[in-house]
Short mmCIF file of C-alpha atoms in Angstrom, two decimals:
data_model
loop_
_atom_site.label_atom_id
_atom_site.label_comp_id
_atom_site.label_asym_id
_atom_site.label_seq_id
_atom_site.Cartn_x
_atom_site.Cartn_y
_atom_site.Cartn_z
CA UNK H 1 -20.67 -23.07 4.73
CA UNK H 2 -24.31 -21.38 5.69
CA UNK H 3 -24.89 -18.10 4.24
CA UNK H 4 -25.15 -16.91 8.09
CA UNK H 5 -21.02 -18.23 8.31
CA UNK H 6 -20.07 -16.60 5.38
CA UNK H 7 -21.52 -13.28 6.23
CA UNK H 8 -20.13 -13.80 10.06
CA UNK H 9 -16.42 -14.37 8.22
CA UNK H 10 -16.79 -11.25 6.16
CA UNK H 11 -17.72 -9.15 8.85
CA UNK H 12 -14.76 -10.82 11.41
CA UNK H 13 -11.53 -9.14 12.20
CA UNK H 14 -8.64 -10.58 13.63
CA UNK H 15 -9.73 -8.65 17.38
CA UNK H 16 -13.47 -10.78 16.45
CA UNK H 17 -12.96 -13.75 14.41
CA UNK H 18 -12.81 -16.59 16.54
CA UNK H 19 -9.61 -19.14 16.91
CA UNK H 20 -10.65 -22.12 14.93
CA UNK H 21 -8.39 -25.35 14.86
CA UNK H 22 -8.09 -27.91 11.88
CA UNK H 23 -5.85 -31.37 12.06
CA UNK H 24 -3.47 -33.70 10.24
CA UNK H 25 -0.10 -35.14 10.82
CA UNK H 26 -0.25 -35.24 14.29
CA UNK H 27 -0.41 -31.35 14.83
CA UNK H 28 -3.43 -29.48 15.36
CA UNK H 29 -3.21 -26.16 13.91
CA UNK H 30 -4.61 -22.75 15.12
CA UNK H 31 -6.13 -20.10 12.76
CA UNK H 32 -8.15 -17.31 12.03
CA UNK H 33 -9.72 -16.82 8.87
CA UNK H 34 -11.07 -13.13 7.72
CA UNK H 35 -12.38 -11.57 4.91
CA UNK H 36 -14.72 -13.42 1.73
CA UNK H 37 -14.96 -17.26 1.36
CA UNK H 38 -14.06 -17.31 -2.27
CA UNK H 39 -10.93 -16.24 -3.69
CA UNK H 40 -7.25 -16.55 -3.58
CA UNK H 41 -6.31 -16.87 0.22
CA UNK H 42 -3.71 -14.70 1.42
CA UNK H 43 -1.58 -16.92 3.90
CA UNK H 44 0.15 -14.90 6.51
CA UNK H 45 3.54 -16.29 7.98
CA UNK H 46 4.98 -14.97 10.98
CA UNK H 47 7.77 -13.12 12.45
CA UNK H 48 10.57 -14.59 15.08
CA UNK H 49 8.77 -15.61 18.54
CA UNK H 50 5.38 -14.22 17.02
CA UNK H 51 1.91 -15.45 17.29
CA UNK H 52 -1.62 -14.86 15.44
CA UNK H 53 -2.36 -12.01 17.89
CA UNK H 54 1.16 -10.50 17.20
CA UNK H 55 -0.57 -9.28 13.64
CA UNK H 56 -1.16 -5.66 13.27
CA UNK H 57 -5.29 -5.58 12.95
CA UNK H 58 -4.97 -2.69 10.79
CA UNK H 59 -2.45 -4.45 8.06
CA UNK H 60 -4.92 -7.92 8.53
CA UNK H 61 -8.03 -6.79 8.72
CA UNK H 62 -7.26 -4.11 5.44
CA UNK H 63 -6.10 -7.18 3.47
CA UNK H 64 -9.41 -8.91 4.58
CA UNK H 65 -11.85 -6.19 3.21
CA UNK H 66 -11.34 -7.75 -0.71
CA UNK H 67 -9.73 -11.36 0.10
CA UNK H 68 -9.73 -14.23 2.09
CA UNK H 69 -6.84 -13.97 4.53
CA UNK H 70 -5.62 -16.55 6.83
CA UNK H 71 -3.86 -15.97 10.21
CA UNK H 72 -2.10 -18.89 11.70
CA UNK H 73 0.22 -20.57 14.41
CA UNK H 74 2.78 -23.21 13.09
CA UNK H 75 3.85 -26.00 14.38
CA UNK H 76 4.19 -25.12 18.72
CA UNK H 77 3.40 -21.96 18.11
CA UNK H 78 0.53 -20.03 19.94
CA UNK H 79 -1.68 -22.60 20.35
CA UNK H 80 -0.72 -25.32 17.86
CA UNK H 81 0.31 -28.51 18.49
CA UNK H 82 3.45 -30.40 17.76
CA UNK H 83 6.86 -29.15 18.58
CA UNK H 84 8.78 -26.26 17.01
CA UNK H 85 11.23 -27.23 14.48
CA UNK H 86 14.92 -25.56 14.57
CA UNK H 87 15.48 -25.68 10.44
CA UNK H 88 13.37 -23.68 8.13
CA UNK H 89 12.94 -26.82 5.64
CA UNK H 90 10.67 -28.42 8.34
CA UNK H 91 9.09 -25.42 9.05
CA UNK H 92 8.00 -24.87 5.57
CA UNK H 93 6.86 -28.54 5.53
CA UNK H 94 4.50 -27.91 8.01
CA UNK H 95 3.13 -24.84 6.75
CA UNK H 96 2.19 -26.40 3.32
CA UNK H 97 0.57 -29.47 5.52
CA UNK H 98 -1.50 -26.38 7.06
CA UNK H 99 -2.38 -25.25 4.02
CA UNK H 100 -3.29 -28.62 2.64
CA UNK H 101 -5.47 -29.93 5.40
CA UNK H 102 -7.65 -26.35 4.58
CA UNK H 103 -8.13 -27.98 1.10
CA UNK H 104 -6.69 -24.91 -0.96
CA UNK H 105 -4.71 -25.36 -4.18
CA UNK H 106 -3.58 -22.11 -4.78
CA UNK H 107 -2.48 -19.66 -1.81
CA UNK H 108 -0.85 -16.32 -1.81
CA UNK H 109 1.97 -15.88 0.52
CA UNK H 110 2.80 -13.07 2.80
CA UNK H 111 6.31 -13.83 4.91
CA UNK H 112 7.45 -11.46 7.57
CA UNK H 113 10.75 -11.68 8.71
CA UNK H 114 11.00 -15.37 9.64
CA UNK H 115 8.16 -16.25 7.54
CA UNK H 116 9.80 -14.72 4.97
CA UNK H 117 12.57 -17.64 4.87
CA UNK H 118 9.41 -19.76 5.18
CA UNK H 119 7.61 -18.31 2.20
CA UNK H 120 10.62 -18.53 0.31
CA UNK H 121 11.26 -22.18 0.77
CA UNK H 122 7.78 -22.68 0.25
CA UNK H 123 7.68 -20.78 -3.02
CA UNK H 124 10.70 -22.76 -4.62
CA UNK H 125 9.37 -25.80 -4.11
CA UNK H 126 6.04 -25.52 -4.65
CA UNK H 127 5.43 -23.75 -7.55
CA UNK H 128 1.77 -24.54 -8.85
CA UNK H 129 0.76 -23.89 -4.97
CA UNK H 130 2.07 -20.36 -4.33
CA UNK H 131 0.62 -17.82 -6.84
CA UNK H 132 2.51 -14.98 -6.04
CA UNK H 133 4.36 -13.78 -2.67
CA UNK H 134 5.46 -11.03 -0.31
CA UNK H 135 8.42 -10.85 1.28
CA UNK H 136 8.79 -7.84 4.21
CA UNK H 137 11.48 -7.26 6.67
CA UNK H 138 13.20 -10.94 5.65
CA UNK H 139 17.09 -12.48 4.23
CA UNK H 140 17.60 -14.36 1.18
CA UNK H 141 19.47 -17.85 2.24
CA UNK H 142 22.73 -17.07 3.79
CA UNK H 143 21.85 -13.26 4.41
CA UNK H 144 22.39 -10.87 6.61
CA UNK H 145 21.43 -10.77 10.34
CA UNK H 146 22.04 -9.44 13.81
CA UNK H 147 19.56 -11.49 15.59
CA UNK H 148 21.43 -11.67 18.84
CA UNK H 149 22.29 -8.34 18.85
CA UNK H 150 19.55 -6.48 18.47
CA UNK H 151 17.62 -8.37 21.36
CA UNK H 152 19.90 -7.93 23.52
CA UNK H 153 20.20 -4.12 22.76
CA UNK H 154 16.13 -3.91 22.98
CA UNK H 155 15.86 -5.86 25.84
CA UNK H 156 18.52 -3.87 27.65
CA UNK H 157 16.16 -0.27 27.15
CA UNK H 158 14.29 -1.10 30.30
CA UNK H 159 12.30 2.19 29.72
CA UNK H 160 10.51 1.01 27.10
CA UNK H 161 6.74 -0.24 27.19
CA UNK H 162 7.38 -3.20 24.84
CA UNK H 163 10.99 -4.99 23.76
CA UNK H 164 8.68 -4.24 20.03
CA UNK H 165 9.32 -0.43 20.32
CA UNK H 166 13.32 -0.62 19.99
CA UNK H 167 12.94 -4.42 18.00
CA UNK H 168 10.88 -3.09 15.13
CA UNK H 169 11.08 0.89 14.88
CA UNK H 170 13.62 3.44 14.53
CA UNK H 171 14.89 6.06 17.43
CA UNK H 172 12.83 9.43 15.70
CA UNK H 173 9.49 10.17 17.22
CA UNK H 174 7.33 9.76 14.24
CA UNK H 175 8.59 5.87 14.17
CA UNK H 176 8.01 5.78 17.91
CA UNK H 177 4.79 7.13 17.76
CA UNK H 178 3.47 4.88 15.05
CA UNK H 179 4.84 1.80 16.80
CA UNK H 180 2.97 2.89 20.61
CA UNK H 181 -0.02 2.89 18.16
CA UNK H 182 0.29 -0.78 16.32
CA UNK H 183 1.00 -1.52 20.25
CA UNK H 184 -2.28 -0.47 21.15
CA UNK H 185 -4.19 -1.82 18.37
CA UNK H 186 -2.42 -4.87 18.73
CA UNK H 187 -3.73 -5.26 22.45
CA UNK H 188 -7.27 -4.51 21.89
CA UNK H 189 -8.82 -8.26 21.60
CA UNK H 190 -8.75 -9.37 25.41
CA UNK H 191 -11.13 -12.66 24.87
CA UNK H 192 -9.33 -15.47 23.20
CA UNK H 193 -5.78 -14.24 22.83
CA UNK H 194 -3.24 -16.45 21.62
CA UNK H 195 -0.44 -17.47 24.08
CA UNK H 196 3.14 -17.22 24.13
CA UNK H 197 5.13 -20.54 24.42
CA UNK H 198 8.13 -18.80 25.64
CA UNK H 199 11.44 -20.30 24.93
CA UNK H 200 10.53 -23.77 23.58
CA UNK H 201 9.29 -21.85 20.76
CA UNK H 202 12.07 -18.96 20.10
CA UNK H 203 15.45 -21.35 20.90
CA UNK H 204 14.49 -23.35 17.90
CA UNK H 205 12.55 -20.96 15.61
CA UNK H 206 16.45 -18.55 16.96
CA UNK H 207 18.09 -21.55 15.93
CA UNK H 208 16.42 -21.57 12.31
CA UNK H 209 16.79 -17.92 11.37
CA UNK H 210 20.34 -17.54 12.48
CA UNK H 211 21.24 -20.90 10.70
CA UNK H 212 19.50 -19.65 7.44
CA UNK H 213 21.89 -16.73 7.31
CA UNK H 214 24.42 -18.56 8.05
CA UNK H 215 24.57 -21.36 5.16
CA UNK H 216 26.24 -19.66 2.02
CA UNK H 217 23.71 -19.71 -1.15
CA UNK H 218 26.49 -17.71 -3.26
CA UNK H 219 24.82 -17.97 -6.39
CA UNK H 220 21.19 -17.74 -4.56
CA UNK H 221 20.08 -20.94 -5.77
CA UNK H 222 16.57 -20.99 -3.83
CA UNK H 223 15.75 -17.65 -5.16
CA UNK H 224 16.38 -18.19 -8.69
CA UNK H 225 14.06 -21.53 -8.07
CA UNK H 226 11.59 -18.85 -7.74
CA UNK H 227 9.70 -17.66 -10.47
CA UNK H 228 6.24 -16.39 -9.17
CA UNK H 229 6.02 -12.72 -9.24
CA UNK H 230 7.35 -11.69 -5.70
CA UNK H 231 7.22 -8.11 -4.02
CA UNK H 232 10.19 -7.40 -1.61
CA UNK H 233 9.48 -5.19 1.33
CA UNK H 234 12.13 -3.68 3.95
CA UNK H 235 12.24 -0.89 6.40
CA UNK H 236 15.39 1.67 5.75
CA UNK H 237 17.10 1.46 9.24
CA UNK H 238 16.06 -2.37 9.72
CA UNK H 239 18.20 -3.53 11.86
CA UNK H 240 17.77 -7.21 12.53
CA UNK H 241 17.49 -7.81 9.06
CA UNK H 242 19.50 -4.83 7.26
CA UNK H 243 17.27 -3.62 3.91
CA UNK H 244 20.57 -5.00 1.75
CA UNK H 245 18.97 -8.16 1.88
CA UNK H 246 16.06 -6.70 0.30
CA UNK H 247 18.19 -5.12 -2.24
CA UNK H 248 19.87 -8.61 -2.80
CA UNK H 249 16.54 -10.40 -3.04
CA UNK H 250 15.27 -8.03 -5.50
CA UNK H 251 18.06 -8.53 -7.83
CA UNK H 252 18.30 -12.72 -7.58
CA UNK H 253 14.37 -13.05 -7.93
CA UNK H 254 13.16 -13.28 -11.72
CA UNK H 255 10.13 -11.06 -11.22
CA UNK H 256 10.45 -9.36 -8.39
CA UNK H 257 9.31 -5.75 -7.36
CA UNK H 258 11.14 -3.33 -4.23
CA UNK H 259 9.60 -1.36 -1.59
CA UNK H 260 11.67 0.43 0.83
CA UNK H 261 9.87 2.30 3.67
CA UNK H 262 11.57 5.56 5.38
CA UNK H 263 12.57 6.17 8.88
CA UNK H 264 12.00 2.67 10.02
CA UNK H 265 13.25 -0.38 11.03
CA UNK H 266 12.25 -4.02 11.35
CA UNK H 267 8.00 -3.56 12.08
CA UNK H 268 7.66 -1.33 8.57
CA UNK H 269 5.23 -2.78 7.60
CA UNK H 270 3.15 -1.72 11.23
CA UNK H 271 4.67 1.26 11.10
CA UNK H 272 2.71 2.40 7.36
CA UNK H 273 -0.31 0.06 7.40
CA UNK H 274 -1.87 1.72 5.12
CA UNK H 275 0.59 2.31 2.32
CA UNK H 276 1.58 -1.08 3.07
CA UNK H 277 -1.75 -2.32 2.35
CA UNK H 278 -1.55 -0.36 -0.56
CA UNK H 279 0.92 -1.49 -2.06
CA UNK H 280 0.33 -5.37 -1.44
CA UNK H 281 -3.19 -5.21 -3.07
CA UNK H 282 -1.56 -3.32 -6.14
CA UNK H 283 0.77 -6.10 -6.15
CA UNK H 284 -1.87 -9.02 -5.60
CA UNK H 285 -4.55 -7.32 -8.27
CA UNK H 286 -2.29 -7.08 -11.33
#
């Protein structure tokens, strides 16, 4: 990498840095990578039917400002190759593949929601890979979930702007206002989005999550597998994922640290950028 590169990467943000693709396996993998070239990367694993552009810029490009941070689409998502898988095993294999093909040894991981069943999967079985890992708005293995039900309550409130307001923020006005504004920061790129793959991508990835909850882990095998320092992450009134599975996760992992955000639900994390940033690079820096 040219000096020129590097500074153009420093000085990208997820509205600026351009969609790069790298490929192995058969799949060819979309990404965006922000923030210095050396470091620990901060690997970014998305939500349920989400996409690199589905990223709050003001949680990705924060992280960015001290790390290297990359944004990406797995396997048929966005604008990867390859077809979704249904099971979050498969999913996780492909993310590591990802990670691999970038040559990097050691990775940070930040899950959110489904990529928090990703991360964890990851982080149990690959243990000299993952460093240490965040886990926001996400279930331990046969957790709790109202997938189907919430959508079909959000998607029903025809009034509102975006099915994101009533998915990922409580009722009050303070949570409404601070999702209308991740809305509108998350629509300010207009060159080079990423694109939506529609239901080829959220039967499966629906098929995964709901499955994942579903399989009984009574003595929460997977998280005790875990042993890299871990920082759990819920909204109060999340309810897709309900914060006891934060509470649960917290208390199975063997170094694990809790954040619960008030007054809000599923998009926390958008909803206090900031103090969400905050906390994470407290987290990653000690």
């Amino acid at each position: 990498m040219t000096e020129l590169d590097t500074a153009s990467q420093n000085a990208a943000t997820l509205e600026t840095a351009p969609t790069r693709y790298i490929e192995g396996g058969g799949i060819r993998f979309a990404y965006r990578r922000l923030g210095p070239s050396t470091g620990t990367a901060l690997i970014l694993l998305q939500h349920f039917s989400g996409n690199i552009d589905a990223w709050d810029p003001a949680v990705v490009n924060a992280l960015a400002t001290d790390r290297p941070v990359i944004v990406f689409d797995n396997a048929g998502v966005g604008r990867s190759t390859g077809q979704t898988p249904d099971n979050i095993a498969a999913m996780a294999r492909d993310a590591v593949a990802f990670i691999k093909l970038l040559g990097l040894s050691q990775v940070d991981l930040l899950g959110f929601s489904l990529g928090g069943f990703i991360a964890q999967q990851i982080a149990a079985e690959h243990a000299t890979l993952v460093r240490k890992l965040i886990l926001v708005g996400t279930a331990p293995k046969g957790g709790e979930e109202h997938l189907l039900a919430v959508l079909q309550d959000a998607f029903s409130q025809t009034e509102a702007p975006d099915v994101r307001l009533p998915l990922f923020f409580t009722k009050s006005s303070a949570s409404q206002s601070a999702g209308r504004a991740f809305l509108k920061r998350a629509k300010v790129r207009k060159e080079d989005r990423d694109t939506d793959n529609g239901s080829t991508v959220t039967d499966p990835q629906a098929k995964a999550l709901i499955t994942w909850c579903a399989t009984p882990d009574p003595e929460h095998a997977l998280l005790r597998a875990i042993h890299q320092p871990a920082l759990v992450v819920s909204g109060s009134h999340d309810t897709m994922l309900p914060a006891d599975n934060a509470y649960a996760m917290f208390k199975a992992l063997s170094n694990a640290q809790l954040v619960l955000y008030p007054d809000s639900g599923h998009g926390a994390l958008f909803q206090y950028p900031e103090l969400f940033v905050s906390h994470v690079r407290t987290f990653l820096e000690a």
